[in-house]
PDB file of C-alpha atoms and ligand atoms in Angstrom:
ATOM      1  CA  UNK A  42       0.000   0.000   0.000  1.00 91.00           C
ATOM      2  CA  UNK A  43       1.478   3.305  -1.020  1.00 87.00           C
ATOM      3  CA  UNK A  44       1.442   6.244   1.309  1.00 89.00           C
ATOM      4  CA  UNK A  45      -0.468   9.356   0.424  1.00 91.00           C
ATOM      5  CA  UNK A  46       2.071  12.165  -0.145  1.00 91.00           C
ATOM      6  CA  UNK A  47       2.368  14.578   2.774  1.00 91.00           C
ATOM      7  CA  UNK A  48       0.731  17.972   2.806  1.00 94.00           C
ATOM      8  CA  UNK A  49       3.028  20.894   3.385  1.00 94.00           C
ATOM      9  CA  UNK A  50       3.144  24.481   4.536  1.00 97.00           C
ATOM     10  CA  UNK A  51       5.957  27.023   4.383  1.00 97.00           C
ATOM     11  CA  UNK A  52       5.943  30.396   6.082  1.00 98.00           C
ATOM     12  CA  UNK A  53       7.932  32.101   3.347  1.00 97.00           C
ATOM     13  CA  UNK A  54       9.187  35.013   5.451  1.00 97.00           C
ATOM     14  CA  UNK A  55      10.719  32.557   7.921  1.00 97.00           C
ATOM     15  CA  UNK A  56      12.950  30.955   5.268  1.00 97.00           C
ATOM     16  CA  UNK A  57      16.307  32.530   4.427  1.00 97.00           C
ATOM     17  CA  UNK A  58      17.144  33.417   0.840  1.00 98.00           C
ATOM     18  CA  UNK A  59      19.924  31.399  -0.778  1.00 98.00           C
ATOM     19  CA  UNK A  60      21.980  32.472  -3.793  1.00 98.00           C
ATOM     20  CA  UNK A  61      20.742  30.969  -7.053  1.00 97.00           C
ATOM     21  CA  UNK A  62      23.820  29.390  -8.689  1.00 96.00           C
ATOM     22  CA  UNK A  63      25.884  31.696 -10.917  1.00 95.00           C
ATOM     23  CA  UNK A  64      25.975  29.072 -13.664  1.00 94.00           C
ATOM     24  CA  UNK A  65      22.193  29.510 -14.027  1.00 96.00           C
ATOM     25  CA  UNK A  66      21.817  33.245 -13.405  1.00 97.00           C
ATOM     26  CA  UNK A  67      23.606  36.573 -13.193  1.00 97.00           C
ATOM     27  CA  UNK A  68      23.174  39.714 -11.159  1.00 98.00           C
ATOM     28  CA  UNK A  69      22.552  38.313  -7.693  1.00 98.00           C
ATOM     29  CA  UNK A  70      19.334  36.283  -7.985  1.00 98.00           C
ATOM     30  CA  UNK A  71      18.328  34.519  -4.751  1.00 98.00           C
ATOM     31  CA  UNK A  72      15.749  31.796  -4.223  1.00 98.00           C
ATOM     32  CA  UNK A  73      13.731  29.830  -1.689  1.00 98.00           C
ATOM     33  CA  UNK A  74      12.653  26.317  -2.588  1.00 98.00           C
ATOM     34  CA  UNK A  75       9.139  25.956  -1.182  1.00 98.00           C
ATOM     35  CA  UNK A  76       8.098  22.473  -2.245  1.00 97.00           C
ATOM     36  CA  UNK A  77       8.929  19.466  -4.383  1.00 97.00           C
ATOM     37  CA  UNK A  78       6.375  16.910  -5.532  1.00 96.00           C
ATOM     38  CA  UNK A  79       7.960  13.622  -6.568  1.00 94.00           C
ATOM     39  CA  UNK A  80       4.523  12.187  -7.377  1.00 92.00           C
ATOM     40  CA  UNK A  81       3.945  14.698 -10.179  1.00 93.00           C
ATOM     41  CA  UNK A  82       7.518  15.883 -10.802  1.00 94.00           C
ATOM     42  CA  UNK A  83       6.857  19.507  -9.891  1.00 97.00           C
ATOM     43  CA  UNK A  84       8.795  21.983  -7.787  1.00 98.00           C
ATOM     44  CA  UNK A  85       7.883  25.408  -6.525  1.00 98.00           C
ATOM     45  CA  UNK A  86      10.132  28.301  -5.619  1.00 98.00           C
ATOM     46  CA  UNK A  87      10.168  32.027  -5.064  1.00 98.00           C
ATOM     47  CA  UNK A  88      12.919  34.191  -6.581  1.00 98.00           C
ATOM     48  CA  UNK A  89      14.314  37.554  -5.570  1.00 98.00           C
ATOM     49  CA  UNK A  90      15.754  39.265  -8.641  1.00 98.00           C
ATOM     50  CA  UNK A  91      17.580  42.595  -8.362  1.00 98.00           C
ATOM     51  CA  UNK A  92      17.271  45.152 -11.145  1.00 98.00           C
ATOM     52  CA  UNK A  93      19.506  44.080 -14.041  1.00 97.00           C
ATOM     53  CA  UNK A  94      19.652  40.401 -13.073  1.00 98.00           C
ATOM     54  CA  UNK A  95      18.755  37.582 -15.443  1.00 97.00           C
ATOM     55  CA  UNK A  96      18.465  33.841 -15.778  1.00 97.00           C
ATOM     56  CA  UNK A  97      20.756  31.929 -18.133  1.00 95.00           C
ATOM     57  CA  UNK A  98      19.316  30.331 -21.282  1.00 96.00           C
ATOM     58  CA  UNK A  99      16.983  27.474 -20.524  1.00 96.00           C
ATOM     59  CA  UNK A 100      14.123  25.389 -21.853  1.00 96.00           C
ATOM     60  CA  UNK A 101      11.075  24.497 -19.760  1.00 96.00           C
ATOM     61  CA  UNK A 102      10.797  20.762 -20.386  1.00 96.00           C
ATOM     62  CA  UNK A 103       7.410  20.934 -18.677  1.00 96.00           C
ATOM     63  CA  UNK A 104       5.163  23.982 -18.515  1.00 96.00           C
ATOM     64  CA  UNK A 105       5.412  26.512 -15.749  1.00 96.00           C
ATOM     65  CA  UNK A 106       3.188  29.050 -14.052  1.00 97.00           C
ATOM     66  CA  UNK A 107       4.531  32.174 -12.436  1.00 97.00           C
ATOM     67  CA  UNK A 108       3.136  34.913 -10.275  1.00 98.00           C
ATOM     68  CA  UNK A 109       5.112  38.148 -10.260  1.00 98.00           C
ATOM     69  CA  UNK A 110       4.512  39.824  -6.915  1.00 98.00           C
ATOM     70  CA  UNK A 111       6.942  42.710  -7.357  1.00 98.00           C
ATOM     71  CA  UNK A 112       8.798  44.479 -10.184  1.00 98.00           C
ATOM     72  CA  UNK A 113       9.073  43.937 -13.908  1.00 97.00           C
ATOM     73  CA  UNK A 114      10.275  40.907 -15.863  1.00 97.00           C
ATOM     74  CA  UNK A 115      10.976  40.376 -19.548  1.00 96.00           C
ATOM     75  CA  UNK A 116      10.278  36.826 -20.732  1.00 92.00           C
ATOM     76  CA  UNK A 117      11.196  35.518 -24.203  1.00 88.00           C
ATOM     77  CA  UNK A 118      12.791  38.883 -25.125  1.00 86.00           C
ATOM     78  CA  UNK A 119       9.956  40.974 -23.713  1.00 88.00           C
ATOM     79  CA  UNK A 120       6.898  42.369 -25.422  1.00 91.00           C
ATOM     80  CA  UNK A 121       8.864  44.210 -28.135  1.00 90.00           C
ATOM     81  CA  UNK A 122      10.378  40.941 -29.373  1.00 90.00           C
ATOM     82  CA  UNK A 123       7.168  38.931 -29.230  1.00 89.00           C
ATOM     83  CA  UNK A 124       7.550  37.711 -25.662  1.00 90.00           C
ATOM     84  CA  UNK A 125       5.992  39.050 -22.503  1.00 91.00           C
ATOM     85  CA  UNK A 126       6.901  41.979 -20.310  1.00 95.00           C
ATOM     86  CA  UNK A 127       5.319  41.148 -16.979  1.00 96.00           C
ATOM     87  CA  UNK A 128       4.541  43.857 -14.434  1.00 97.00           C
ATOM     88  CA  UNK A 129       3.555  43.159 -10.859  1.00 97.00           C
ATOM     89  CA  UNK A 130       1.073  41.923 -10.039  1.00 98.00           C
ATOM     90  CA  UNK A 131       1.267  39.585 -13.032  1.00 97.00           C
ATOM     91  CA  UNK A 132       0.571  35.944 -13.852  1.00 97.00           C
ATOM     92  CA  UNK A 133       2.114  33.995 -16.727  1.00 96.00           C
ATOM     93  CA  UNK A 134       2.024  30.528 -18.220  1.00 96.00           C
ATOM     94  CA  UNK A 135       5.027  29.181 -20.093  1.00 95.00           C
ATOM     95  CA  UNK A 136       4.168  26.229 -22.291  1.00 95.00           C
ATOM     96  CA  UNK A 137       6.042  22.957 -22.489  1.00 95.00           C
ATOM     97  CA  UNK A 138       9.339  23.460 -24.373  1.00 94.00           C
ATOM     98  CA  UNK A 139       9.276  27.252 -23.940  1.00 91.00           C
ATOM     99  CA  UNK A 140      12.803  28.459 -24.642  1.00 93.00           C
ATOM    100  CA  UNK A 141      14.002  31.400 -22.595  1.00 93.00           C
ATOM    101  CA  UNK A 142      17.285  32.725 -23.928  1.00 90.00           C
ATOM    102  CA  UNK A 143      17.164  35.557 -21.454  1.00 83.00           C
ATOM    103  CA  UNK A 144      14.740  36.281 -18.670  1.00 94.00           C
ATOM    104  CA  UNK A 145      15.660  39.770 -17.580  1.00 95.00           C
ATOM    105  CA  UNK A 146      14.564  41.945 -14.652  1.00 97.00           C
ATOM    106  CA  UNK A 147      14.078  45.641 -15.342  1.00 96.00           C
ATOM    107  CA  UNK A 148      13.371  46.491 -11.686  1.00 97.00           C
ATOM    108  CA  UNK A 149      13.920  44.838  -8.316  1.00 98.00           C
ATOM    109  CA  UNK A 150      11.492  41.941  -8.706  1.00 98.00           C
ATOM    110  CA  UNK A 151      10.093  38.926  -6.938  1.00 98.00           C
ATOM    111  CA  UNK A 152       8.116  36.044  -8.388  1.00 98.00           C
ATOM    112  CA  UNK A 153       6.769  32.656  -7.427  1.00 98.00           C
ATOM    113  CA  UNK A 154       6.886  29.810  -9.936  1.00 98.00           C
ATOM    114  CA  UNK A 155       5.638  26.254 -10.125  1.00 98.00           C
ATOM    115  CA  UNK A 156       7.709  24.154 -12.523  1.00 97.00           C
ATOM    116  CA  UNK A 157       5.732  21.244 -13.943  1.00 97.00           C
ATOM    117  CA  UNK A 158       8.915  19.436 -14.907  1.00 95.00           C
ATOM    118  CA  UNK A 159      12.631  20.171 -15.173  1.00 96.00           C
ATOM    119  CA  UNK A 160      14.504  23.152 -16.536  1.00 96.00           C
ATOM    120  CA  UNK A 161      17.159  22.382 -19.133  1.00 97.00           C
ATOM    121  CA  UNK A 162      19.936  24.987 -19.095  1.00 96.00           C
ATOM    122  CA  UNK A 163      21.631  25.311 -22.484  1.00 96.00           C
ATOM    123  CA  UNK A 164      24.593  27.052 -24.060  1.00 94.00           C
ATOM    124  CA  UNK A 165      24.437  29.269 -27.168  1.00 90.00           C
ATOM    125  CA  UNK A 166      24.542  26.236 -29.469  1.00 93.00           C
ATOM    126  CA  UNK A 167      21.685  24.596 -27.579  1.00 92.00           C
ATOM    127  CA  UNK A 168      23.866  21.997 -25.851  1.00 96.00           C
ATOM    128  CA  UNK A 169      22.634  20.884 -22.440  1.00 97.00           C
ATOM    129  CA  UNK A 170      24.558  22.336 -19.510  1.00 96.00           C
ATOM    130  CA  UNK A 171      22.304  21.029 -16.743  1.00 96.00           C
ATOM    131  CA  UNK A 172      18.842  19.610 -16.167  1.00 97.00           C
ATOM    132  CA  UNK A 173      17.222  20.848 -12.977  1.00 97.00           C
ATOM    133  CA  UNK A 174      14.171  18.907 -11.880  1.00 97.00           C
ATOM    134  CA  UNK A 175      12.687  18.455  -8.422  1.00 98.00           C
ATOM    135  CA  UNK A 176      15.508  16.137  -7.323  1.00 97.00           C
ATOM    136  CA  UNK A 177      18.290  18.523  -8.365  1.00 97.00           C
ATOM    137  CA  UNK A 178      16.439  21.520  -6.898  1.00 98.00           C
ATOM    138  CA  UNK A 179      15.935  19.657  -3.637  1.00 97.00           C
ATOM    139  CA  UNK A 180      19.584  18.529  -3.526  1.00 97.00           C
ATOM    140  CA  UNK A 181      20.832  22.068  -4.131  1.00 97.00           C
ATOM    141  CA  UNK A 182      18.515  23.470  -1.481  1.00 98.00           C
ATOM    142  CA  UNK A 183      19.581  20.812   1.038  1.00 97.00           C
ATOM    143  CA  UNK A 184      23.226  21.583   0.340  1.00 97.00           C
ATOM    144  CA  UNK A 185      22.716  25.333   0.714  1.00 97.00           C
ATOM    145  CA  UNK A 186      20.668  25.136   3.891  1.00 96.00           C
ATOM    146  CA  UNK A 187      22.536  22.253   5.536  1.00 92.00           C
ATOM    147  CA  UNK A 188      19.447  20.033   5.528  1.00 82.00           C
ATOM    148  CA  UNK A 189      19.609  16.411   4.506  1.00 64.00           C
TER     149      UNK A 189
HETATM  150 ZN1   ZN B 238      11.998  30.399 -18.032  1.00 65.61          ZN
END
């Protein structure tokens, strides 16, 4: 008999920010991993993104939903290049296989995101640098916070 997965609650303000790895971002982005769901392969996190910061090129292997609570974020090149320029408070859905060559923050920003699958970080030629799913996110978070 399998166990029902556990429910969870996180008081976000009580969790310390951790640096998001420099290989995946630039400009001082920090994160808090809020939940991982092995049963559906999802993970949820909140990100603190200073003005001028950005995420490195990646592909959303599964779709993702975000909720921008503060600031301004350019996704897929921003509105001028056919993407989205999100302003707080904003919600967005990124479809399966969405490629984000640069996600850029025009102001000090904060957003929550649920990843329905891994992120594949890529180089300019599209070669895989890393695949970050719930297991890798959880392992990184455990390492950063000294949990095991
Ligand atoms: Zn993205």
